[in-house]
PDB file of C-alpha atoms in Angstrom:
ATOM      1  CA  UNK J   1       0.000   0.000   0.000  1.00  0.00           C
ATOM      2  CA  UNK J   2       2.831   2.527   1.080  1.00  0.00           C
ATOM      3  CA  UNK J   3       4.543   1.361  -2.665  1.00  0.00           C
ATOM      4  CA  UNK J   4       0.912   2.101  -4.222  1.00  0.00           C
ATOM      5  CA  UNK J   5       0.899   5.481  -2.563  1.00  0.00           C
ATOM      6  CA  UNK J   6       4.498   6.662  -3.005  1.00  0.00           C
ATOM      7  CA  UNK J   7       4.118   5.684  -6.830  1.00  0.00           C
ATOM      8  CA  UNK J   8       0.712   8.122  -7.214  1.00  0.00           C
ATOM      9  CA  UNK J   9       2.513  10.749  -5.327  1.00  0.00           C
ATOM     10  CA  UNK J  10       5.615  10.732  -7.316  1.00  0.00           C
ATOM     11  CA  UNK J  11       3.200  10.580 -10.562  1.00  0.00           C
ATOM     12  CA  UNK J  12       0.762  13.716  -9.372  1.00  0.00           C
ATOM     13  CA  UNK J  13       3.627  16.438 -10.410  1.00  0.00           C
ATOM     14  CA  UNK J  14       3.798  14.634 -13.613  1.00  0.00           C
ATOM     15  CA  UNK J  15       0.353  14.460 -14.344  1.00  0.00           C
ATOM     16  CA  UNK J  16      -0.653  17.980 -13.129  1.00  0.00           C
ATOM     17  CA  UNK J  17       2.132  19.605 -15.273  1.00  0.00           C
ATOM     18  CA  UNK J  18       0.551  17.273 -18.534  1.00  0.00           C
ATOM     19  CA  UNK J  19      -2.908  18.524 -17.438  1.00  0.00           C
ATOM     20  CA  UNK J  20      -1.616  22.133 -17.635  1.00  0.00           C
ATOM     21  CA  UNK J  21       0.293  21.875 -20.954  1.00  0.00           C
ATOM     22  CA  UNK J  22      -3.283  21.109 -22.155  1.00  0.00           C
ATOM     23  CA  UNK J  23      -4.553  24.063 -20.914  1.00  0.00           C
ATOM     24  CA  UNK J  24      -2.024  26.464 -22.234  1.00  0.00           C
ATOM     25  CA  UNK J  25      -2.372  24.216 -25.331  1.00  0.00           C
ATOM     26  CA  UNK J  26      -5.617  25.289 -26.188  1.00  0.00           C
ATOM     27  CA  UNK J  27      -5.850  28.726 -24.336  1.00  0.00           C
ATOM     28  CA  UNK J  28      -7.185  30.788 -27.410  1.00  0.00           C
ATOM     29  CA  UNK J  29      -4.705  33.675 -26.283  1.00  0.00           C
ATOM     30  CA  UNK J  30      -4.143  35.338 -29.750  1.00  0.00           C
ATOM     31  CA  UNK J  31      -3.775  39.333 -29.847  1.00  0.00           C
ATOM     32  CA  UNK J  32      -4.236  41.486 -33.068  1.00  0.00           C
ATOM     33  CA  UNK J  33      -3.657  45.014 -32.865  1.00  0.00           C
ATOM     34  CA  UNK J  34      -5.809  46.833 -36.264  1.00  0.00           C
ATOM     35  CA  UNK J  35      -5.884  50.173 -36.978  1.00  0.00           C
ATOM     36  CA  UNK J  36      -8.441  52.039 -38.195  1.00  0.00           C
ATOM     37  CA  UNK J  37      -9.341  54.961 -40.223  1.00  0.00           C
ATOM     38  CA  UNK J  38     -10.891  57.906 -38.467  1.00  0.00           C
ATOM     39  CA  UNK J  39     -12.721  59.968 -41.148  1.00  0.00           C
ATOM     40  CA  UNK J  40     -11.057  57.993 -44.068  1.00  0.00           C
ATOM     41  CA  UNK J  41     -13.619  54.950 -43.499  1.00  0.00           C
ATOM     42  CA  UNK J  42     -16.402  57.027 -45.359  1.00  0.00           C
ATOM     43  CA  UNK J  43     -14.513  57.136 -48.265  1.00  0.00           C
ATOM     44  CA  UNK J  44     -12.585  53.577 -48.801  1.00  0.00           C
ATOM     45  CA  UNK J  45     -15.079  51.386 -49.765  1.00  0.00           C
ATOM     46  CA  UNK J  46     -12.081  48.464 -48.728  1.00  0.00           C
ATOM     47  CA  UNK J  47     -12.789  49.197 -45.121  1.00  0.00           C
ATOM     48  CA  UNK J  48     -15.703  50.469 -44.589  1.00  0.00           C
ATOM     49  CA  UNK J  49     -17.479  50.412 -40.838  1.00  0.00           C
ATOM     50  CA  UNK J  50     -19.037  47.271 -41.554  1.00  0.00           C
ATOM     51  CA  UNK J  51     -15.476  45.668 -42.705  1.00  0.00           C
ATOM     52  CA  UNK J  52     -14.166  47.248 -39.471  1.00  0.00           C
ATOM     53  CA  UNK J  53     -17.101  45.706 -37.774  1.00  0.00           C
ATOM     54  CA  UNK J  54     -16.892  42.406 -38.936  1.00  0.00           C
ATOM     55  CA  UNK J  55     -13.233  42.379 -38.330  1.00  0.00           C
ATOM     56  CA  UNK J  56     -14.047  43.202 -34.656  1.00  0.00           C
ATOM     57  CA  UNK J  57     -16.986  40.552 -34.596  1.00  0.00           C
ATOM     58  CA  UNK J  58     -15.027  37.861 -36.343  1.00  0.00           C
ATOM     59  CA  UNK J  59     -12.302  37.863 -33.667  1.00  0.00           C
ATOM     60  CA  UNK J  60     -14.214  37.572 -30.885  1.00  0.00           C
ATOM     61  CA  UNK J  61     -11.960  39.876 -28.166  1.00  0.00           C
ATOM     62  CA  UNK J  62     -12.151  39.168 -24.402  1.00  0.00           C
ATOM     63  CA  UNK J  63     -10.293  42.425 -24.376  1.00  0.00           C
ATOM     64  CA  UNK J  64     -10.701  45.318 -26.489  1.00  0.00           C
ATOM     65  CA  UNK J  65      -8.034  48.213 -26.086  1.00  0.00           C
ATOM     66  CA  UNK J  66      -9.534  51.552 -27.569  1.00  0.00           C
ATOM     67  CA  UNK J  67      -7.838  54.665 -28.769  1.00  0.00           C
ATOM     68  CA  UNK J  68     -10.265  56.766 -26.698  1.00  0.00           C
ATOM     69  CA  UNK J  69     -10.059  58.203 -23.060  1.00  0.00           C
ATOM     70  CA  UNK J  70     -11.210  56.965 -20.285  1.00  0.00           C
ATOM     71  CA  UNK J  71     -13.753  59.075 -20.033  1.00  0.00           C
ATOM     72  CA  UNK J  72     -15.045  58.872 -23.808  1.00  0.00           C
ATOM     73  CA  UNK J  73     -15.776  55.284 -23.065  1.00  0.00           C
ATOM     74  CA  UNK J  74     -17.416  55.619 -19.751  1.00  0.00           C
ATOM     75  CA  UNK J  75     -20.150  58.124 -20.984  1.00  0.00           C
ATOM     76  CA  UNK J  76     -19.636  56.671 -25.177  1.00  0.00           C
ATOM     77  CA  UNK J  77     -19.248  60.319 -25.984  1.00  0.00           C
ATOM     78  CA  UNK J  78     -19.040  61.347 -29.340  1.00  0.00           C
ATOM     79  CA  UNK J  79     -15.795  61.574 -30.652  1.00  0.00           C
ATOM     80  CA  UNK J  80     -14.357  64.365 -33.011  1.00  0.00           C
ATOM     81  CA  UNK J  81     -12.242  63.028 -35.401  1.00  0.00           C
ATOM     82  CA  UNK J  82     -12.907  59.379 -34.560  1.00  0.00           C
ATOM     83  CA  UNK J  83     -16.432  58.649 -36.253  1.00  0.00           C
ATOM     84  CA  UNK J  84     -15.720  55.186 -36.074  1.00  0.00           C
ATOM     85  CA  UNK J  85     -16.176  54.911 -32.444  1.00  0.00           C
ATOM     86  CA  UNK J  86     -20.013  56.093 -32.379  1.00  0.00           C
ATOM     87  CA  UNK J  87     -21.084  54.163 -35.560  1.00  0.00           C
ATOM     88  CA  UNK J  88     -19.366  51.346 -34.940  1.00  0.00           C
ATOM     89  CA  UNK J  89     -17.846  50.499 -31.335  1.00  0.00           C
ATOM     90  CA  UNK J  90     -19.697  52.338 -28.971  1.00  0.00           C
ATOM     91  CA  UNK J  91     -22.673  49.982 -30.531  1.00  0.00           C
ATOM     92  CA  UNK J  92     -20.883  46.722 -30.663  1.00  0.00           C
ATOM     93  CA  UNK J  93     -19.706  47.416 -27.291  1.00  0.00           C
ATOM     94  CA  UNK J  94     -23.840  47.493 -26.015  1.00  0.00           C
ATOM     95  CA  UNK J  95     -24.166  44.057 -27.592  1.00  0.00           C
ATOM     96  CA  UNK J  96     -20.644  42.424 -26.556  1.00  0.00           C
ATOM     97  CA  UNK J  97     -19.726  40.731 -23.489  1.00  0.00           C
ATOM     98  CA  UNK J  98     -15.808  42.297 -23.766  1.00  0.00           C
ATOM     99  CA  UNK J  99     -13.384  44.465 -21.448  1.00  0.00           C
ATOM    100  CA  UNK J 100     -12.739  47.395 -22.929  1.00  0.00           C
ATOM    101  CA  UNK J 101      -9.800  49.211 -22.017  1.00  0.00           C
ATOM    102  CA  UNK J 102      -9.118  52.898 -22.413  1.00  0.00           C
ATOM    103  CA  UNK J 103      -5.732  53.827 -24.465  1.00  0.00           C
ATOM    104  CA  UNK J 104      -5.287  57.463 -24.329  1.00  0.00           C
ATOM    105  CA  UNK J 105      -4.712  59.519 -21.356  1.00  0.00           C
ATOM    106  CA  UNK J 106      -7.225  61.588 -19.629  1.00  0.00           C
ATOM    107  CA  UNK J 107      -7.707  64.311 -17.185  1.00  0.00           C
ATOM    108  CA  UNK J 108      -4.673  66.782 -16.430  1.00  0.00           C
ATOM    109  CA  UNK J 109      -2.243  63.970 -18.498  1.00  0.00           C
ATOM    110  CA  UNK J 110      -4.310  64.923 -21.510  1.00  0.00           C
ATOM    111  CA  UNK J 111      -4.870  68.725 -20.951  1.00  0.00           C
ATOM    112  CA  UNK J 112      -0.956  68.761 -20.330  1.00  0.00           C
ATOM    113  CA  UNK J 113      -0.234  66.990 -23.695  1.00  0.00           C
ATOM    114  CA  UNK J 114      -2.429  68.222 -26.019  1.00  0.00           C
ATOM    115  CA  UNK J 115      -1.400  71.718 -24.664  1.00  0.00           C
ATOM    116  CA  UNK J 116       2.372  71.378 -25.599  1.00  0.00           C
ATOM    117  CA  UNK J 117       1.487  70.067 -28.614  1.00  0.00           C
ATOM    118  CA  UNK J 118      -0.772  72.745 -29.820  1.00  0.00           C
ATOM    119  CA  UNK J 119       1.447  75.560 -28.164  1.00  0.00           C
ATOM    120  CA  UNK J 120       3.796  73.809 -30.831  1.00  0.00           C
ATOM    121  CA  UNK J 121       1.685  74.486 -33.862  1.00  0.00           C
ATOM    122  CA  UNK J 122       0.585  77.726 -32.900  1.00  0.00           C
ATOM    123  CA  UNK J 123       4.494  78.654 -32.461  1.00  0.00           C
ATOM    124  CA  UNK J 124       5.281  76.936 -35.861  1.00  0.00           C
ATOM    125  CA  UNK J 125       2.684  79.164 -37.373  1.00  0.00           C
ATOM    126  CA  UNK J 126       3.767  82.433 -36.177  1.00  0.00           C
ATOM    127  CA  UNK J 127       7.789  81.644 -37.254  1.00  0.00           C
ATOM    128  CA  UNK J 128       6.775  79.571 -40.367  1.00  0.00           C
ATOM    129  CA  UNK J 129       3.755  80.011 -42.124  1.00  0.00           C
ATOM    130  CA  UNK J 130       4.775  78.479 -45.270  1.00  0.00           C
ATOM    131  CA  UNK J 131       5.940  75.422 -43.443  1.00  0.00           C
ATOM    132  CA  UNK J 132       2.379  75.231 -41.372  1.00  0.00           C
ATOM    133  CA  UNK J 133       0.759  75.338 -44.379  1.00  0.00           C
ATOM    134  CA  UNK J 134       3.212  73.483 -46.272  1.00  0.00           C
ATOM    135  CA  UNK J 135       1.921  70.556 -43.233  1.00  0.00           C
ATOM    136  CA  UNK J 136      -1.282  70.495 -44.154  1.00  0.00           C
ATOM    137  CA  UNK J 137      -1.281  70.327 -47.978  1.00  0.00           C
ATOM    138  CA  UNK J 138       1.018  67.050 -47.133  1.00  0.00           C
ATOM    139  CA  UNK J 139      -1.449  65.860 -44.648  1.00  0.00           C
ATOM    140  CA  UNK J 140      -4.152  66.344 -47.136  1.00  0.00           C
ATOM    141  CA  UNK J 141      -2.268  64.414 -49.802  1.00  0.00           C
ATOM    142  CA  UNK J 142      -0.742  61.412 -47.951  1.00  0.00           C
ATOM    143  CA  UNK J 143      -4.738  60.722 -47.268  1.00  0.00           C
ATOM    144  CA  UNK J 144      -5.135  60.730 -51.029  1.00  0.00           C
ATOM    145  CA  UNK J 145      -2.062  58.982 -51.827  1.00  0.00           C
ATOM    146  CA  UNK J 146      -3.336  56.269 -49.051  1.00  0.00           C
ATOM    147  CA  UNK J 147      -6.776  56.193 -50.707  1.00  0.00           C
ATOM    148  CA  UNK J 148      -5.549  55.552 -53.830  1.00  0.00           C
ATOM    149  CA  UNK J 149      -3.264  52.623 -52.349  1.00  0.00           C
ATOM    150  CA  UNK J 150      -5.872  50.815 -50.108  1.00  0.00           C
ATOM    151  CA  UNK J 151      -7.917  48.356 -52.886  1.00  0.00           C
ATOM    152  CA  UNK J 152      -7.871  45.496 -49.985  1.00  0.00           C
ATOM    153  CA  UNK J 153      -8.944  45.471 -46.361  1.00  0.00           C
ATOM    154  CA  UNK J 154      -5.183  44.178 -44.993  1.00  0.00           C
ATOM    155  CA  UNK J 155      -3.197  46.510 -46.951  1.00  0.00           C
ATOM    156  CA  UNK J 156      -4.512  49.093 -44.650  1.00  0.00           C
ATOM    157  CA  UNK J 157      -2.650  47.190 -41.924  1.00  0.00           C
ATOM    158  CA  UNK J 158       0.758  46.643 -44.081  1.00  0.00           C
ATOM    159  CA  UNK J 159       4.286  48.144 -43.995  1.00  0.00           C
ATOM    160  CA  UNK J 160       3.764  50.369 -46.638  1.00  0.00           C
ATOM    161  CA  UNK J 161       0.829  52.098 -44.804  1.00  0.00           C
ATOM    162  CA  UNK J 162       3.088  52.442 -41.924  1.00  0.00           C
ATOM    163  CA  UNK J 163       5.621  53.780 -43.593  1.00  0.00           C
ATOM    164  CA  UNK J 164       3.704  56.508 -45.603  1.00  0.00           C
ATOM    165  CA  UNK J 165       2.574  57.382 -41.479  1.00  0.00           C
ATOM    166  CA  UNK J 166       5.751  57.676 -40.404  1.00  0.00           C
ATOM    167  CA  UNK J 167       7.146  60.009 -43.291  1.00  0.00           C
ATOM    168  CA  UNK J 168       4.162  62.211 -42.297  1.00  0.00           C
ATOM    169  CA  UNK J 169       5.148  61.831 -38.635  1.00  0.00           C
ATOM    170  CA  UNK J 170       8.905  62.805 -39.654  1.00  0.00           C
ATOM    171  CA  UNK J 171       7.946  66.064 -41.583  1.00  0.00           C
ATOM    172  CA  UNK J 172       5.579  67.330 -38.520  1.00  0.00           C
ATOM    173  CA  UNK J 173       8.410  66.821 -36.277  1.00  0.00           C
ATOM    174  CA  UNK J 174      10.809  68.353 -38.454  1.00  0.00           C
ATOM    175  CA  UNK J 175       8.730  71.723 -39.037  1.00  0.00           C
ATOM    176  CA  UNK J 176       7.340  71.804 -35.543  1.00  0.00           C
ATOM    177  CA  UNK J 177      10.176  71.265 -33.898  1.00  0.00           C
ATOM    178  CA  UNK J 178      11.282  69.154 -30.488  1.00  0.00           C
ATOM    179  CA  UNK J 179       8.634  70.595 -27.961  1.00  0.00           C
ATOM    180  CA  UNK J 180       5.641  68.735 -30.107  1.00  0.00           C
ATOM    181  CA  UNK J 181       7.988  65.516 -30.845  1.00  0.00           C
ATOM    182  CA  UNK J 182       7.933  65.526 -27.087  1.00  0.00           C
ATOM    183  CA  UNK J 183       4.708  65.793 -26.714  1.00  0.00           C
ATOM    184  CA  UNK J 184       3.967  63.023 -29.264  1.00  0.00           C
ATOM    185  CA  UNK J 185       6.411  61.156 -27.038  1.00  0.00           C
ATOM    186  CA  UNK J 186       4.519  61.210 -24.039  1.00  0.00           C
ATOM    187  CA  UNK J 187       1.489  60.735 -25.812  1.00  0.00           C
ATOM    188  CA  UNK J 188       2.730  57.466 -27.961  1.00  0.00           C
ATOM    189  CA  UNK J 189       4.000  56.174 -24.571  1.00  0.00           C
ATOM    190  CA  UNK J 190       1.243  56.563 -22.561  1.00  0.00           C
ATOM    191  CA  UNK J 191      -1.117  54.318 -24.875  1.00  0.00           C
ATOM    192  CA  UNK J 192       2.142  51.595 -25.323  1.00  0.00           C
ATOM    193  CA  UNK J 193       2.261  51.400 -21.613  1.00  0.00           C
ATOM    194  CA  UNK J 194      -2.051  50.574 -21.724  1.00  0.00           C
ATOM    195  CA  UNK J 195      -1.577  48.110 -24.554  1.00  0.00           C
ATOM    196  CA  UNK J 196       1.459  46.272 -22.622  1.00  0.00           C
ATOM    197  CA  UNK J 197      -0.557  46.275 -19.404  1.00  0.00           C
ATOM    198  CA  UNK J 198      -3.529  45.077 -21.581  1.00  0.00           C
ATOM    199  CA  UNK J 199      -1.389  41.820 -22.704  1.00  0.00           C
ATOM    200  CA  UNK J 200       0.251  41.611 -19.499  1.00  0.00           C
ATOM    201  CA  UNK J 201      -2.941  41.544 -17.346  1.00  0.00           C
ATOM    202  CA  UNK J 202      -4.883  39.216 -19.581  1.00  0.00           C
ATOM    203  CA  UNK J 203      -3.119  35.962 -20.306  1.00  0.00           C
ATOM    204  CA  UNK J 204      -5.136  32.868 -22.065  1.00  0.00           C
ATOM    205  CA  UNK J 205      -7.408  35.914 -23.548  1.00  0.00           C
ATOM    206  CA  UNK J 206      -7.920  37.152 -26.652  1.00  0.00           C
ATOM    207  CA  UNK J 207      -7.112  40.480 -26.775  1.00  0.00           C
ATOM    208  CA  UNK J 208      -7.959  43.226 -29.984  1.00  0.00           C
ATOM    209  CA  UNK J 209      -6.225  47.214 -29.993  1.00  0.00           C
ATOM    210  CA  UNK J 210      -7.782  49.047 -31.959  1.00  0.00           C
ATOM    211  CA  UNK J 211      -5.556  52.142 -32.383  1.00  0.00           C
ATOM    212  CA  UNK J 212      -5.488  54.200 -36.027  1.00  0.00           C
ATOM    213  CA  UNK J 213      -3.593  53.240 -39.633  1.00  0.00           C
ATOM    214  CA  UNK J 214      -1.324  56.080 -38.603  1.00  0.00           C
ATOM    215  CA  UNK J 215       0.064  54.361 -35.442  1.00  0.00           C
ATOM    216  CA  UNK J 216      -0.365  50.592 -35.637  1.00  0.00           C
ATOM    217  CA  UNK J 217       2.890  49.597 -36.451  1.00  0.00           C
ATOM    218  CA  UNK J 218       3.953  50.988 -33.275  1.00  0.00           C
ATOM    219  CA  UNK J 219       1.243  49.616 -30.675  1.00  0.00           C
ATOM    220  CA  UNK J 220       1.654  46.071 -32.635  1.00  0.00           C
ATOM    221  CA  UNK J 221       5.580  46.277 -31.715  1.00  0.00           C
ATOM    222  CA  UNK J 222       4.993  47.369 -28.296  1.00  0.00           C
ATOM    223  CA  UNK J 223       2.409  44.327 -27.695  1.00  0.00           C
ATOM    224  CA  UNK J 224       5.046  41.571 -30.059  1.00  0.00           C
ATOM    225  CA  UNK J 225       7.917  43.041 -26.840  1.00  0.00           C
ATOM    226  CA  UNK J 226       5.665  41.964 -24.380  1.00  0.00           C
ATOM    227  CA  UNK J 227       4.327  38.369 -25.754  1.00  0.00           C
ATOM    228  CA  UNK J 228       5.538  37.920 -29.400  1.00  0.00           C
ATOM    229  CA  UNK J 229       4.162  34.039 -29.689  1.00  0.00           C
ATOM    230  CA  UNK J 230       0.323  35.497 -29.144  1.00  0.00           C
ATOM    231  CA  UNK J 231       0.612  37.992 -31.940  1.00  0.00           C
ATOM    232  CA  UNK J 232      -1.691  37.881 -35.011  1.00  0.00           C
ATOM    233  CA  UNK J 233      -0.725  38.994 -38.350  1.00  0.00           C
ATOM    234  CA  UNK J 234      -3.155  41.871 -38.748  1.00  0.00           C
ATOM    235  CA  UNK J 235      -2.950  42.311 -42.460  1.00  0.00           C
ATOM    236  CA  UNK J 236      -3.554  38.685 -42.925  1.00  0.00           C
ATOM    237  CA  UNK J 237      -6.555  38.709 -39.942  1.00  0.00           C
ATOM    238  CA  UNK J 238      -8.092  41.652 -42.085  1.00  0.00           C
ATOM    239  CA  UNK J 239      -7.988  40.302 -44.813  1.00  0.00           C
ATOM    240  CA  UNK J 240      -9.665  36.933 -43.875  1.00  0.00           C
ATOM    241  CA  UNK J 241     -11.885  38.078 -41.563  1.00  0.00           C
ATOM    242  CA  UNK J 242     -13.123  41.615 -42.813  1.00  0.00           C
ATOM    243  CA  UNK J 243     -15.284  40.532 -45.281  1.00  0.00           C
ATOM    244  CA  UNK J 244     -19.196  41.150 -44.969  1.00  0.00           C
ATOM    245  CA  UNK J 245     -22.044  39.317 -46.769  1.00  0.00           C
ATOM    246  CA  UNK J 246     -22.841  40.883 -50.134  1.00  0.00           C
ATOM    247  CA  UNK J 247     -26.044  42.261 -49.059  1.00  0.00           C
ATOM    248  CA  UNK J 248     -24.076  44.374 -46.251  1.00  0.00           C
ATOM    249  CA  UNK J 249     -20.952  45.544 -48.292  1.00  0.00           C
ATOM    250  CA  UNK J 250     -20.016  48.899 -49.222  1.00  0.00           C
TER     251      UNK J 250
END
């Protein structure tokens, strides 16, 4: 009997680490971090609200990190700039059982951000006029050179999106100068540190960030540093999973 019992003691350790290998096994713990469009889905018929619906849908987040503050998605206030979030999220968020998570900063962190970096533009305005203007003509165009890019739903997601971003990015910190790269800084870390927590927090759960085209390469690197094996292709997700029925489409 003490042979019987020494034998299933010496097998429990065994058994309980096979039993939690299975577990972890089939844990669906993938994350995808997609960016959206902001004003641009009205006008690229490759993804549309209901393609960035169904991409939502189709994934099926236990977590869902938002580029909104904390406040935005307490009350689901409108959101200038972000149309997406009221005709889309705020919705899907009424019929979802999800955690939603909050990625920009609120309060005095935001009023202290957004301050330097508008005291930036204003300043770049008064010493460079031509240059201010010169910022927007090239924000205006890198939409339209995006727009006429985009003919499928993951190419939105893909390097060469993120790369037309970041030589917009470069030019707005050239012309406007340290104070608003700083700014951009603090702002760019404060939602990395929310999407690490996010994937930190929430192992064996699936977890979606949805920032914007403009700054998904950067959140998806920030969440591959903290758990690289869990990370979804997002062009390749989009592309599968964004597409609606006929009936629905754009």
């Amino acid at each position: 009997m003490r042979n019987m019992y020494s034998a299933l003691l010496f097998a429990l350790p065994v058994l309980l680490l096979w039993i939690g290998s299975i577990k972890a096994f089939d844990a669906d713990d993938r994350v995808v971090v997609i960016g959206a469009l902001h004003g641009l889905h009205d006008r690229e018929p490759a993804f549309g609200y209901d393609r960035l619906r169904s991409a939502i849908v189709d994934f099926r987040p236990d977590v869902l990190v938002l580029e909104v503050r904390p406040d935005e998605l307490a009350e689901k206030k409108p959101t200038p700039g972000r149309p997406e979030y009221p005709a889309v999220i705020w919705p899907l968020l009424a019929e979802m059982r999800v955690n939603a998570v909050a990625m920009e900063p609120g309060g005095d962190l935001y009023a202290e951000i957004t301050r330097q970096a508008g005291a930036a533009f204003a300043a770049l305005k008064q010493r460079n006029p031509i240059g201010a203007a010169a910022l927007i003509r090239l924000d205006e165009a890198t939409d339209e050179a995006l727009l006429a890019y985009w003919q499928q739903p993951g190419q939105v997601q893909d390097e060469k999106t993120a790369a037309v971003a970041y030589g917009l990015q470069s030019a707005q910190f050239a012309l406007a100068g340290p104070d608003f790269a700083a700014a951009q800084a603090r702002w760019d870390g404060y939602m990395a540190s929310q999407v690490r927590k996010a994937v930190r927090d929430h192992p064996g759960k699936r977890i979606m960030v949805v920032g914007s085209y403009s700054n998904r390469a950067m959140l998806e690197r920030v969440a591959r540093e903290q758990s690289s094996q869990r990370i979804v292709d997002a062009e390749a997700w989009v592309g599968k999973a964004a597409a609606p029925s006929a009936a629905s489409a754009n």
